[in-house]
Amino acid sequence: MIRLNAFLKVNEKDRQRVLSLANQLVDKSRQDEGCISYDFFESTTIPGVFMFCETWKDQESLDKHANAPHFLHLVPEIETFGKMKLEKFML
């Protein structure tokens, strides 16, 4: 299994737009083959810091997700609000 944590810091004025885009990404990504879990969290201690937490069956599933239409559309739009920092763990 593969776990990804993607962190994003956004300005308060962009918070609602990022939440809307992130919710769309979560809803679509949970339907991708090989997705074990896909969540989006907001920090309770650092304003404007968010985290996507994803678990994938294998690299093939993750690669398919990274090339899915919803990913290719939504992730670049989310990244216009802040650069994502990615952590990857093999479980």
PDB file of N, CA and C in Angstrom:
ATOM      1  N   MET A   1       0.844  -1.179   0.000  1.00  0.00           N
ATOM      2  CA  MET A   1       0.000   0.000   0.000  1.00  0.00           C
ATOM      3  C   MET A   1       0.891   1.245   0.000  1.00  0.00           C
ATOM      4  N   ILE A   2       0.306   2.317  -0.471  1.00  0.00           N
ATOM      5  CA  ILE A   2       1.015   3.596  -0.539  1.00  0.00           C
ATOM      6  C   ILE A   2       0.171   4.650   0.163  1.00  0.00           C
ATOM      7  N   ARG A   3       0.820   5.431   1.020  1.00  0.00           N
ATOM      8  CA  ARG A   3       0.144   6.546   1.700  1.00  0.00           C
ATOM      9  C   ARG A   3       0.770   7.845   1.205  1.00  0.00           C
ATOM     10  N   LEU A   4      -0.070   8.764   0.822  1.00  0.00           N
ATOM     11  CA  LEU A   4       0.368  10.105   0.443  1.00  0.00           C
ATOM     12  C   LEU A   4      -0.270  11.114   1.377  1.00  0.00           C
ATOM     13  N   ASN A   5       0.534  12.060   1.827  1.00  0.00           N
ATOM     14  CA  ASN A   5       0.045  13.221   2.560  1.00  0.00           C
ATOM     15  C   ASN A   5       0.466  14.434   1.743  1.00  0.00           C
ATOM     16  N   ALA A   6      -0.496  15.216   1.315  1.00  0.00           N
ATOM     17  CA  ALA A   6      -0.206  16.422   0.543  1.00  0.00           C
ATOM     18  C   ALA A   6      -0.689  17.628   1.339  1.00  0.00           C
ATOM     19  N   PHE A   7       0.251  18.508   1.680  1.00  0.00           N
ATOM     20  CA  PHE A   7      -0.054  19.682   2.489  1.00  0.00           C
ATOM     21  C   PHE A   7      -0.183  20.912   1.606  1.00  0.00           C
ATOM     22  N   LEU A   8      -1.067  21.820   2.005  1.00  0.00           N
ATOM     23  CA  LEU A   8      -1.336  23.022   1.232  1.00  0.00           C
ATOM     24  C   LEU A   8      -1.645  24.157   2.196  1.00  0.00           C
ATOM     25  N   LYS A   9      -0.990  25.311   2.004  1.00  0.00           N
ATOM     26  CA  LYS A   9      -1.299  26.501   2.809  1.00  0.00           C
ATOM     27  C   LYS A   9      -1.930  27.525   1.886  1.00  0.00           C
ATOM     28  N   VAL A  10      -3.086  28.041   2.302  1.00  0.00           N
ATOM     29  CA  VAL A  10      -3.822  29.008   1.475  1.00  0.00           C
ATOM     30  C   VAL A  10      -4.203  30.236   2.307  1.00  0.00           C
ATOM     31  N   ASN A  11      -4.443  31.316   1.623  1.00  0.00           N
ATOM     32  CA  ASN A  11      -4.923  32.533   2.264  1.00  0.00           C
ATOM     33  C   ASN A  11      -6.376  32.361   2.682  1.00  0.00           C
ATOM     34  N   GLU A  12      -6.759  33.046   3.728  1.00  0.00           N
ATOM     35  CA  GLU A  12      -8.125  32.964   4.255  1.00  0.00           C
ATOM     36  C   GLU A  12      -9.155  33.313   3.187  1.00  0.00           C
ATOM     37  N   LYS A  13      -8.843  34.279   2.340  1.00  0.00           N
ATOM     38  CA  LYS A  13      -9.800  34.700   1.309  1.00  0.00           C
ATOM     39  C   LYS A  13     -10.077  33.588   0.300  1.00  0.00           C
ATOM     40  N   ASP A  14      -9.164  32.612   0.188  1.00  0.00           N
ATOM     41  CA  ASP A  14      -9.315  31.513  -0.775  1.00  0.00           C
ATOM     42  C   ASP A  14      -9.859  30.239  -0.140  1.00  0.00           C
ATOM     43  N   ARG A  15     -10.079  30.249   1.164  1.00  0.00           N
ATOM     44  CA  ARG A  15     -10.450  29.045   1.912  1.00  0.00           C
ATOM     45  C   ARG A  15     -11.674  28.345   1.336  1.00  0.00           C
ATOM     46  N   GLN A  16     -12.767  29.065   1.119  1.00  0.00           N
ATOM     47  CA  GLN A  16     -14.005  28.441   0.647  1.00  0.00           C
ATOM     48  C   GLN A  16     -13.841  27.832  -0.741  1.00  0.00           C
ATOM     49  N   ARG A  17     -13.121  28.511  -1.611  1.00  0.00           N
ATOM     50  CA  ARG A  17     -12.910  27.970  -2.966  1.00  0.00           C
ATOM     51  C   ARG A  17     -12.083  26.681  -2.907  1.00  0.00           C
ATOM     52  N   VAL A  18     -11.042  26.685  -2.082  1.00  0.00           N
ATOM     53  CA  VAL A  18     -10.210  25.487  -1.935  1.00  0.00           C
ATOM     54  C   VAL A  18     -11.028  24.343  -1.346  1.00  0.00           C
ATOM     55  N   LEU A  19     -11.847  24.624  -0.353  1.00  0.00           N
ATOM     56  CA  LEU A  19     -12.706  23.580   0.231  1.00  0.00           C
ATOM     57  C   LEU A  19     -13.632  22.984  -0.821  1.00  0.00           C
ATOM     58  N   SER A  20     -14.207  23.818  -1.660  1.00  0.00           N
ATOM     59  CA  SER A  20     -15.104  23.339  -2.712  1.00  0.00           C
ATOM     60  C   SER A  20     -14.367  22.435  -3.695  1.00  0.00           C
ATOM     61  N   LEU A  21     -13.211  22.871  -4.150  1.00  0.00           N
ATOM     62  CA  LEU A  21     -12.421  22.065  -5.094  1.00  0.00           C
ATOM     63  C   LEU A  21     -11.951  20.769  -4.444  1.00  0.00           C
ATOM     64  N   ALA A  22     -11.508  20.853  -3.200  1.00  0.00           N
ATOM     65  CA  ALA A  22     -11.018  19.667  -2.492  1.00  0.00           C
ATOM     66  C   ALA A  22     -12.134  18.650  -2.294  1.00  0.00           C
ATOM     67  N   ASN A  23     -13.309  19.112  -1.960  1.00  0.00           N
ATOM     68  CA  ASN A  23     -14.437  18.185  -1.796  1.00  0.00           C
ATOM     69  C   ASN A  23     -14.769  17.467  -3.094  1.00  0.00           C
ATOM     70  N   GLN A  24     -14.680  18.179  -4.205  1.00  0.00           N
ATOM     71  CA  GLN A  24     -14.903  17.537  -5.511  1.00  0.00           C
ATOM     72  C   GLN A  24     -13.837  16.473  -5.766  1.00  0.00           C
ATOM     73  N   LEU A  25     -12.584  16.820  -5.481  1.00  0.00           N
ATOM     74  CA  LEU A  25     -11.480  15.879  -5.697  1.00  0.00           C
ATOM     75  C   LEU A  25     -11.638  14.640  -4.821  1.00  0.00           C
ATOM     76  N   VAL A  26     -11.998  14.834  -3.576  1.00  0.00           N
ATOM     77  CA  VAL A  26     -12.188  13.701  -2.663  1.00  0.00           C
ATOM     78  C   VAL A  26     -13.316  12.804  -3.160  1.00  0.00           C
ATOM     79  N   ASP A  27     -14.436  13.391  -3.510  1.00  0.00           N
ATOM     80  CA  ASP A  27     -15.586  12.600  -3.977  1.00  0.00           C
ATOM     81  C   ASP A  27     -15.232  11.758  -5.201  1.00  0.00           C
ATOM     82  N   LYS A  28     -14.568  12.362  -6.168  1.00  0.00           N
ATOM     83  CA  LYS A  28     -14.208  11.639  -7.401  1.00  0.00           C
ATOM     84  C   LYS A  28     -13.116  10.606  -7.128  1.00  0.00           C
ATOM     85  N   SER A  29     -12.117  10.984  -6.351  1.00  0.00           N
ATOM     86  CA  SER A  29     -10.964  10.100  -6.121  1.00  0.00           C
ATOM     87  C   SER A  29     -11.343   8.865  -5.335  1.00  0.00           C
ATOM     88  N   ARG A  30     -12.290   8.979  -4.430  1.00  0.00           N
ATOM     89  CA  ARG A  30     -12.733   7.805  -3.665  1.00  0.00           C
ATOM     90  C   ARG A  30     -13.329   6.733  -4.568  1.00  0.00           C
ATOM     91  N   GLN A  31     -13.737   7.122  -5.766  1.00  0.00           N
ATOM     92  CA  GLN A  31     -14.309   6.171  -6.724  1.00  0.00           C
ATOM     93  C   GLN A  31     -13.245   5.516  -7.607  1.00  0.00           C
ATOM     94  N   ASP A  32     -12.014   6.027  -7.550  1.00  0.00           N
ATOM     95  CA  ASP A  32     -10.941   5.465  -8.382  1.00  0.00           C
ATOM     96  C   ASP A  32     -10.593   4.052  -7.923  1.00  0.00           C
ATOM     97  N   GLU A  33     -10.363   3.193  -8.880  1.00  0.00           N
ATOM     98  CA  GLU A  33      -9.958   1.823  -8.579  1.00  0.00           C
ATOM     99  C   GLU A  33      -8.657   1.832  -7.786  1.00  0.00           C
ATOM    100  N   GLY A  34      -8.619   1.072  -6.723  1.00  0.00           N
ATOM    101  CA  GLY A  34      -7.415   0.963  -5.907  1.00  0.00           C
ATOM    102  C   GLY A  34      -7.326   1.987  -4.786  1.00  0.00           C
ATOM    103  N   CYS A  35      -8.320   2.874  -4.690  1.00  0.00           N
ATOM    104  CA  CYS A  35      -8.343   3.854  -3.602  1.00  0.00           C
ATOM    105  C   CYS A  35      -8.840   3.170  -2.338  1.00  0.00           C
ATOM    106  N   ILE A  36      -8.019   3.160  -1.314  1.00  0.00           N
ATOM    107  CA  ILE A  36      -8.409   2.577  -0.033  1.00  0.00           C
ATOM    108  C   ILE A  36      -9.028   3.653   0.847  1.00  0.00           C
ATOM    109  N   SER A  37      -8.425   4.837   0.852  1.00  0.00           N
ATOM    110  CA  SER A  37      -9.017   5.971   1.564  1.00  0.00           C
ATOM    111  C   SER A  37      -8.504   7.267   0.946  1.00  0.00           C
ATOM    112  N   TYR A  38      -9.320   8.304   1.070  1.00  0.00           N
ATOM    113  CA  TYR A  38      -8.974   9.615   0.512  1.00  0.00           C
ATOM    114  C   TYR A  38      -9.719  10.655   1.338  1.00  0.00           C
ATOM    115  N   ASP A  39      -8.975  11.431   2.126  1.00  0.00           N
ATOM    116  CA  ASP A  39      -9.586  12.404   3.024  1.00  0.00           C
ATOM    117  C   ASP A  39      -8.911  13.759   2.890  1.00  0.00           C
ATOM    118  N   PHE A  40      -9.573  14.773   3.393  1.00  0.00           N
ATOM    119  CA  PHE A  40      -9.072  16.143   3.366  1.00  0.00           C
ATOM    120  C   PHE A  40      -9.309  16.745   4.736  1.00  0.00           C
ATOM    121  N   PHE A  41      -8.245  17.271   5.343  1.00  0.00           N
ATOM    122  CA  PHE A  41      -8.315  17.796   6.698  1.00  0.00           C
ATOM    123  C   PHE A  41      -7.831  19.237   6.746  1.00  0.00           C
ATOM    124  N   GLU A  42      -8.367  19.980   7.710  1.00  0.00           N
ATOM    125  CA  GLU A  42      -7.910  21.344   7.969  1.00  0.00           C
ATOM    126  C   GLU A  42      -7.250  21.367   9.343  1.00  0.00           C
ATOM    127  N   SER A  43      -6.089  21.991   9.435  1.00  0.00           N
ATOM    128  CA  SER A  43      -5.386  22.089  10.703  1.00  0.00           C
ATOM    129  C   SER A  43      -6.213  22.865  11.717  1.00  0.00           C
ATOM    130  N   THR A  44      -6.191  22.412  12.940  1.00  0.00           N
ATOM    131  CA  THR A  44      -6.862  23.134  14.014  1.00  0.00           C
ATOM    132  C   THR A  44      -5.903  24.084  14.723  1.00  0.00           C
ATOM    133  N   THR A  45      -4.620  24.019  14.369  1.00  0.00           N
ATOM    134  CA  THR A  45      -3.620  24.839  15.046  1.00  0.00           C
ATOM    135  C   THR A  45      -2.952  25.868  14.141  1.00  0.00           C
ATOM    136  N   ILE A  46      -2.966  25.646  12.839  1.00  0.00           N
ATOM    137  CA  ILE A  46      -2.319  26.570  11.910  1.00  0.00           C
ATOM    138  C   ILE A  46      -3.351  27.019  10.880  1.00  0.00           C
ATOM    139  N   PRO A  47      -3.781  28.260  10.940  1.00  0.00           N
ATOM    140  CA  PRO A  47      -4.797  28.746   9.998  1.00  0.00           C
ATOM    141  C   PRO A  47      -4.373  28.592   8.538  1.00  0.00           C
ATOM    142  N   GLY A  48      -5.305  28.107   7.731  1.00  0.00           N
ATOM    143  CA  GLY A  48      -5.067  27.999   6.299  1.00  0.00           C
ATOM    144  C   GLY A  48      -4.245  26.807   5.847  1.00  0.00           C
ATOM    145  N   VAL A  49      -3.926  25.897   6.747  1.00  0.00           N
ATOM    146  CA  VAL A  49      -3.151  24.706   6.371  1.00  0.00           C
ATOM    147  C   VAL A  49      -4.102  23.519   6.242  1.00  0.00           C
ATOM    148  N   PHE A  50      -4.012  22.857   5.097  1.00  0.00           N
ATOM    149  CA  PHE A  50      -4.859  21.718   4.775  1.00  0.00           C
ATOM    150  C   PHE A  50      -3.990  20.515   4.430  1.00  0.00           C
ATOM    151  N   MET A  51      -4.584  19.318   4.513  1.00  0.00           N
ATOM    152  CA  MET A  51      -3.874  18.101   4.145  1.00  0.00           C
ATOM    153  C   MET A  51      -4.819  17.109   3.473  1.00  0.00           C
ATOM    154  N   PHE A  52      -4.381  16.637   2.319  1.00  0.00           N
ATOM    155  CA  PHE A  52      -5.008  15.476   1.698  1.00  0.00           C
ATOM    156  C   PHE A  52      -4.272  14.259   2.244  1.00  0.00           C
ATOM    157  N   CYS A  53      -5.011  13.246   2.663  1.00  0.00           N
ATOM    158  CA  CYS A  53      -4.432  12.000   3.154  1.00  0.00           C
ATOM    159  C   CYS A  53      -5.019  10.869   2.318  1.00  0.00           C
ATOM    160  N   GLU A  54      -4.159  10.227   1.538  1.00  0.00           N
ATOM    161  CA  GLU A  54      -4.610   9.219   0.573  1.00  0.00           C
ATOM    162  C   GLU A  54      -3.922   7.890   0.844  1.00  0.00           C
ATOM    163  N   THR A  55      -4.641   6.803   0.677  1.00  0.00           N
ATOM    164  CA  THR A  55      -4.047   5.470   0.735  1.00  0.00           C
ATOM    165  C   THR A  55      -4.467   4.712  -0.518  1.00  0.00           C
ATOM    166  N   TRP A  56      -3.463   4.156  -1.203  1.00  0.00           N
ATOM    167  CA  TRP A  56      -3.676   3.464  -2.478  1.00  0.00           C
ATOM    168  C   TRP A  56      -3.205   2.023  -2.387  1.00  0.00           C
ATOM    169  N   LYS A  57      -3.875   1.167  -3.105  1.00  0.00           N
ATOM    170  CA  LYS A  57      -3.563  -0.268  -3.125  1.00  0.00           C
ATOM    171  C   LYS A  57      -2.137  -0.513  -3.605  1.00  0.00           C
ATOM    172  N   ASP A  58      -1.746   0.182  -4.674  1.00  0.00           N
ATOM    173  CA  ASP A  58      -0.427  -0.031  -5.265  1.00  0.00           C
ATOM    174  C   ASP A  58      -0.060   1.144  -6.175  1.00  0.00           C
ATOM    175  N   GLN A  59       1.158   1.112  -6.713  1.00  0.00           N
ATOM    176  CA  GLN A  59       1.629   2.197  -7.577  1.00  0.00           C
ATOM    177  C   GLN A  59       0.807   2.305  -8.850  1.00  0.00           C
ATOM    178  N   GLU A  60       0.366   1.197  -9.389  1.00  0.00           N
ATOM    179  CA  GLU A  60      -0.457   1.219 -10.601  1.00  0.00           C
ATOM    180  C   GLU A  60      -1.754   2.006 -10.358  1.00  0.00           C
ATOM    181  N   SER A  61      -2.394   1.766  -9.235  1.00  0.00           N
ATOM    182  CA  SER A  61      -3.621   2.501  -8.895  1.00  0.00           C
ATOM    183  C   SER A  61      -3.344   3.991  -8.733  1.00  0.00           C
ATOM    184  N   LEU A  62      -2.243   4.314  -8.078  1.00  0.00           N
ATOM    185  CA  LEU A  62      -1.867   5.717  -7.887  1.00  0.00           C
ATOM    186  C   LEU A  62      -1.573   6.389  -9.217  1.00  0.00           C
ATOM    187  N   ASP A  63      -0.886   5.691 -10.109  1.00  0.00           N
ATOM    188  CA  ASP A  63      -0.580   6.246 -11.434  1.00  0.00           C
ATOM    189  C   ASP A  63      -1.852   6.515 -12.236  1.00  0.00           C
ATOM    190  N   LYS A  64      -2.803   5.594 -12.169  1.00  0.00           N
ATOM    191  CA  LYS A  64      -4.079   5.793 -12.871  1.00  0.00           C
ATOM    192  C   LYS A  64      -4.812   7.006 -12.299  1.00  0.00           C
ATOM    193  N   HIS A  65      -4.795   7.140 -10.981  1.00  0.00           N
ATOM    194  CA  HIS A  65      -5.425   8.288 -10.326  1.00  0.00           C
ATOM    195  C   HIS A  65      -4.786   9.594 -10.805  1.00  0.00           C
ATOM    196  N   ALA A  66      -3.452   9.606 -10.875  1.00  0.00           N
ATOM    197  CA  ALA A  66      -2.725  10.818 -11.271  1.00  0.00           C
ATOM    198  C   ALA A  66      -3.008  11.217 -12.718  1.00  0.00           C
ATOM    199  N   ASN A  67      -3.550  10.308 -13.498  1.00  0.00           N
ATOM    200  CA  ASN A  67      -3.883  10.602 -14.893  1.00  0.00           C
ATOM    201  C   ASN A  67      -5.383  10.659 -15.152  1.00  0.00           C
ATOM    202  N   ALA A  68      -6.163  10.570 -14.087  1.00  0.00           N
ATOM    203  CA  ALA A  68      -7.626  10.629 -14.219  1.00  0.00           C
ATOM    204  C   ALA A  68      -8.060  12.061 -14.543  1.00  0.00           C
ATOM    205  N   PRO A  69      -9.120  12.213 -15.338  1.00  0.00           N
ATOM    206  CA  PRO A  69      -9.583  13.555 -15.709  1.00  0.00           C
ATOM    207  C   PRO A  69      -9.855  14.474 -14.520  1.00  0.00           C
ATOM    208  N   HIS A  70     -10.468  13.949 -13.450  1.00  0.00           N
ATOM    209  CA  HIS A  70     -10.742  14.808 -12.298  1.00  0.00           C
ATOM    210  C   HIS A  70      -9.458  15.297 -11.632  1.00  0.00           C
ATOM    211  N   PHE A  71      -8.452  14.445 -11.566  1.00  0.00           N
ATOM    212  CA  PHE A  71      -7.167  14.840 -10.990  1.00  0.00           C
ATOM    213  C   PHE A  71      -6.497  15.893 -11.866  1.00  0.00           C
ATOM    214  N   LEU A  72      -6.444  15.639 -13.162  1.00  0.00           N
ATOM    215  CA  LEU A  72      -5.778  16.561 -14.088  1.00  0.00           C
ATOM    216  C   LEU A  72      -6.460  17.919 -14.153  1.00  0.00           C
ATOM    217  N   HIS A  73      -7.737  17.966 -13.852  1.00  0.00           N
ATOM    218  CA  HIS A  73      -8.467  19.234 -13.848  1.00  0.00           C
ATOM    219  C   HIS A  73      -8.394  19.940 -12.488  1.00  0.00           C
ATOM    220  N   LEU A  74      -8.676  19.202 -11.411  1.00  0.00           N
ATOM    221  CA  LEU A  74      -8.829  19.827 -10.101  1.00  0.00           C
ATOM    222  C   LEU A  74      -7.505  20.157  -9.393  1.00  0.00           C
ATOM    223  N   VAL A  75      -6.517  19.279  -9.486  1.00  0.00           N
ATOM    224  CA  VAL A  75      -5.264  19.528  -8.763  1.00  0.00           C
ATOM    225  C   VAL A  75      -4.562  20.792  -9.257  1.00  0.00           C
ATOM    226  N   PRO A  76      -4.402  20.996 -10.565  1.00  0.00           N
ATOM    227  CA  PRO A  76      -3.784  22.258 -10.990  1.00  0.00           C
ATOM    228  C   PRO A  76      -4.565  23.490 -10.532  1.00  0.00           C
ATOM    229  N   GLU A  77      -5.890  23.383 -10.499  1.00  0.00           N
ATOM    230  CA  GLU A  77      -6.683  24.520 -10.028  1.00  0.00           C
ATOM    231  C   GLU A  77      -6.455  24.755  -8.526  1.00  0.00           C
ATOM    232  N   ILE A  78      -6.400  23.685  -7.754  1.00  0.00           N
ATOM    233  CA  ILE A  78      -6.126  23.820  -6.316  1.00  0.00           C
ATOM    234  C   ILE A  78      -4.744  24.439  -6.110  1.00  0.00           C
ATOM    235  N   GLU A  79      -3.779  24.027  -6.919  1.00  0.00           N
ATOM    236  CA  GLU A  79      -2.412  24.527  -6.765  1.00  0.00           C
ATOM    237  C   GLU A  79      -2.263  26.002  -7.144  1.00  0.00           C
ATOM    238  N   THR A  80      -3.264  26.599  -7.768  1.00  0.00           N
ATOM    239  CA  THR A  80      -3.178  28.033  -8.024  1.00  0.00           C
ATOM    240  C   THR A  80      -3.304  28.823  -6.719  1.00  0.00           C
ATOM    241  N   PHE A  81      -3.780  28.176  -5.663  1.00  0.00           N
ATOM    242  CA  PHE A  81      -3.949  28.831  -4.367  1.00  0.00           C
ATOM    243  C   PHE A  81      -2.769  28.585  -3.427  1.00  0.00           C
ATOM    244  N   GLY A  82      -1.868  27.686  -3.790  1.00  0.00           N
ATOM    245  CA  GLY A  82      -0.694  27.394  -2.968  1.00  0.00           C
ATOM    246  C   GLY A  82      -0.011  26.126  -3.442  1.00  0.00           C
ATOM    247  N   LYS A  83       1.290  26.063  -3.279  1.00  0.00           N
ATOM    248  CA  LYS A  83       2.063  24.896  -3.690  1.00  0.00           C
ATOM    249  C   LYS A  83       1.863  23.765  -2.696  1.00  0.00           C
ATOM    250  N   MET A  84       1.647  22.553  -3.218  1.00  0.00           N
ATOM    251  CA  MET A  84       1.484  21.389  -2.355  1.00  0.00           C
ATOM    252  C   MET A  84       2.839  20.776  -2.033  1.00  0.00           C
ATOM    253  N   LYS A  85       2.979  20.354  -0.777  1.00  0.00           N
ATOM    254  CA  LYS A  85       4.157  19.598  -0.347  1.00  0.00           C
ATOM    255  C   LYS A  85       3.697  18.162  -0.167  1.00  0.00           C
ATOM    256  N   LEU A  86       4.392  17.237  -0.793  1.00  0.00           N
ATOM    257  CA  LEU A  86       3.966  15.831  -0.819  1.00  0.00           C
ATOM    258  C   LEU A  86       4.898  14.953  -0.010  1.00  0.00           C
ATOM    259  N   GLU A  87       4.312  14.086   0.823  1.00  0.00           N
ATOM    260  CA  GLU A  87       5.048  13.047   1.533  1.00  0.00           C
ATOM    261  C   GLU A  87       4.493  11.710   1.059  1.00  0.00           C
ATOM    262  N   LYS A  88       5.390  10.760   0.779  1.00  0.00           N
ATOM    263  CA  LYS A  88       4.974   9.453   0.271  1.00  0.00           C
ATOM    264  C   LYS A  88       5.574   8.369   1.164  1.00  0.00           C
ATOM    265  N   PHE A  89       4.728   7.429   1.577  1.00  0.00           N
ATOM    266  CA  PHE A  89       5.147   6.339   2.438  1.00  0.00           C
ATOM    267  C   PHE A  89       4.695   5.007   1.854  1.00  0.00           C
ATOM    268  N   MET A  90       5.557   4.036   1.883  1.00  0.00           N
ATOM    269  CA  MET A  90       5.209   2.680   1.483  1.00  0.00           C
ATOM    270  C   MET A  90       4.810   1.929   2.748  1.00  0.00           C
ATOM    271  N   LEU A  91       3.603   1.349   2.735  1.00  0.00           N
ATOM    272  CA  LEU A  91       3.104   0.644   3.920  1.00  0.00           C
ATOM    273  C   LEU A  91       3.211  -0.855   3.739  1.00  0.00           C
TER     274      LEU A  91
END
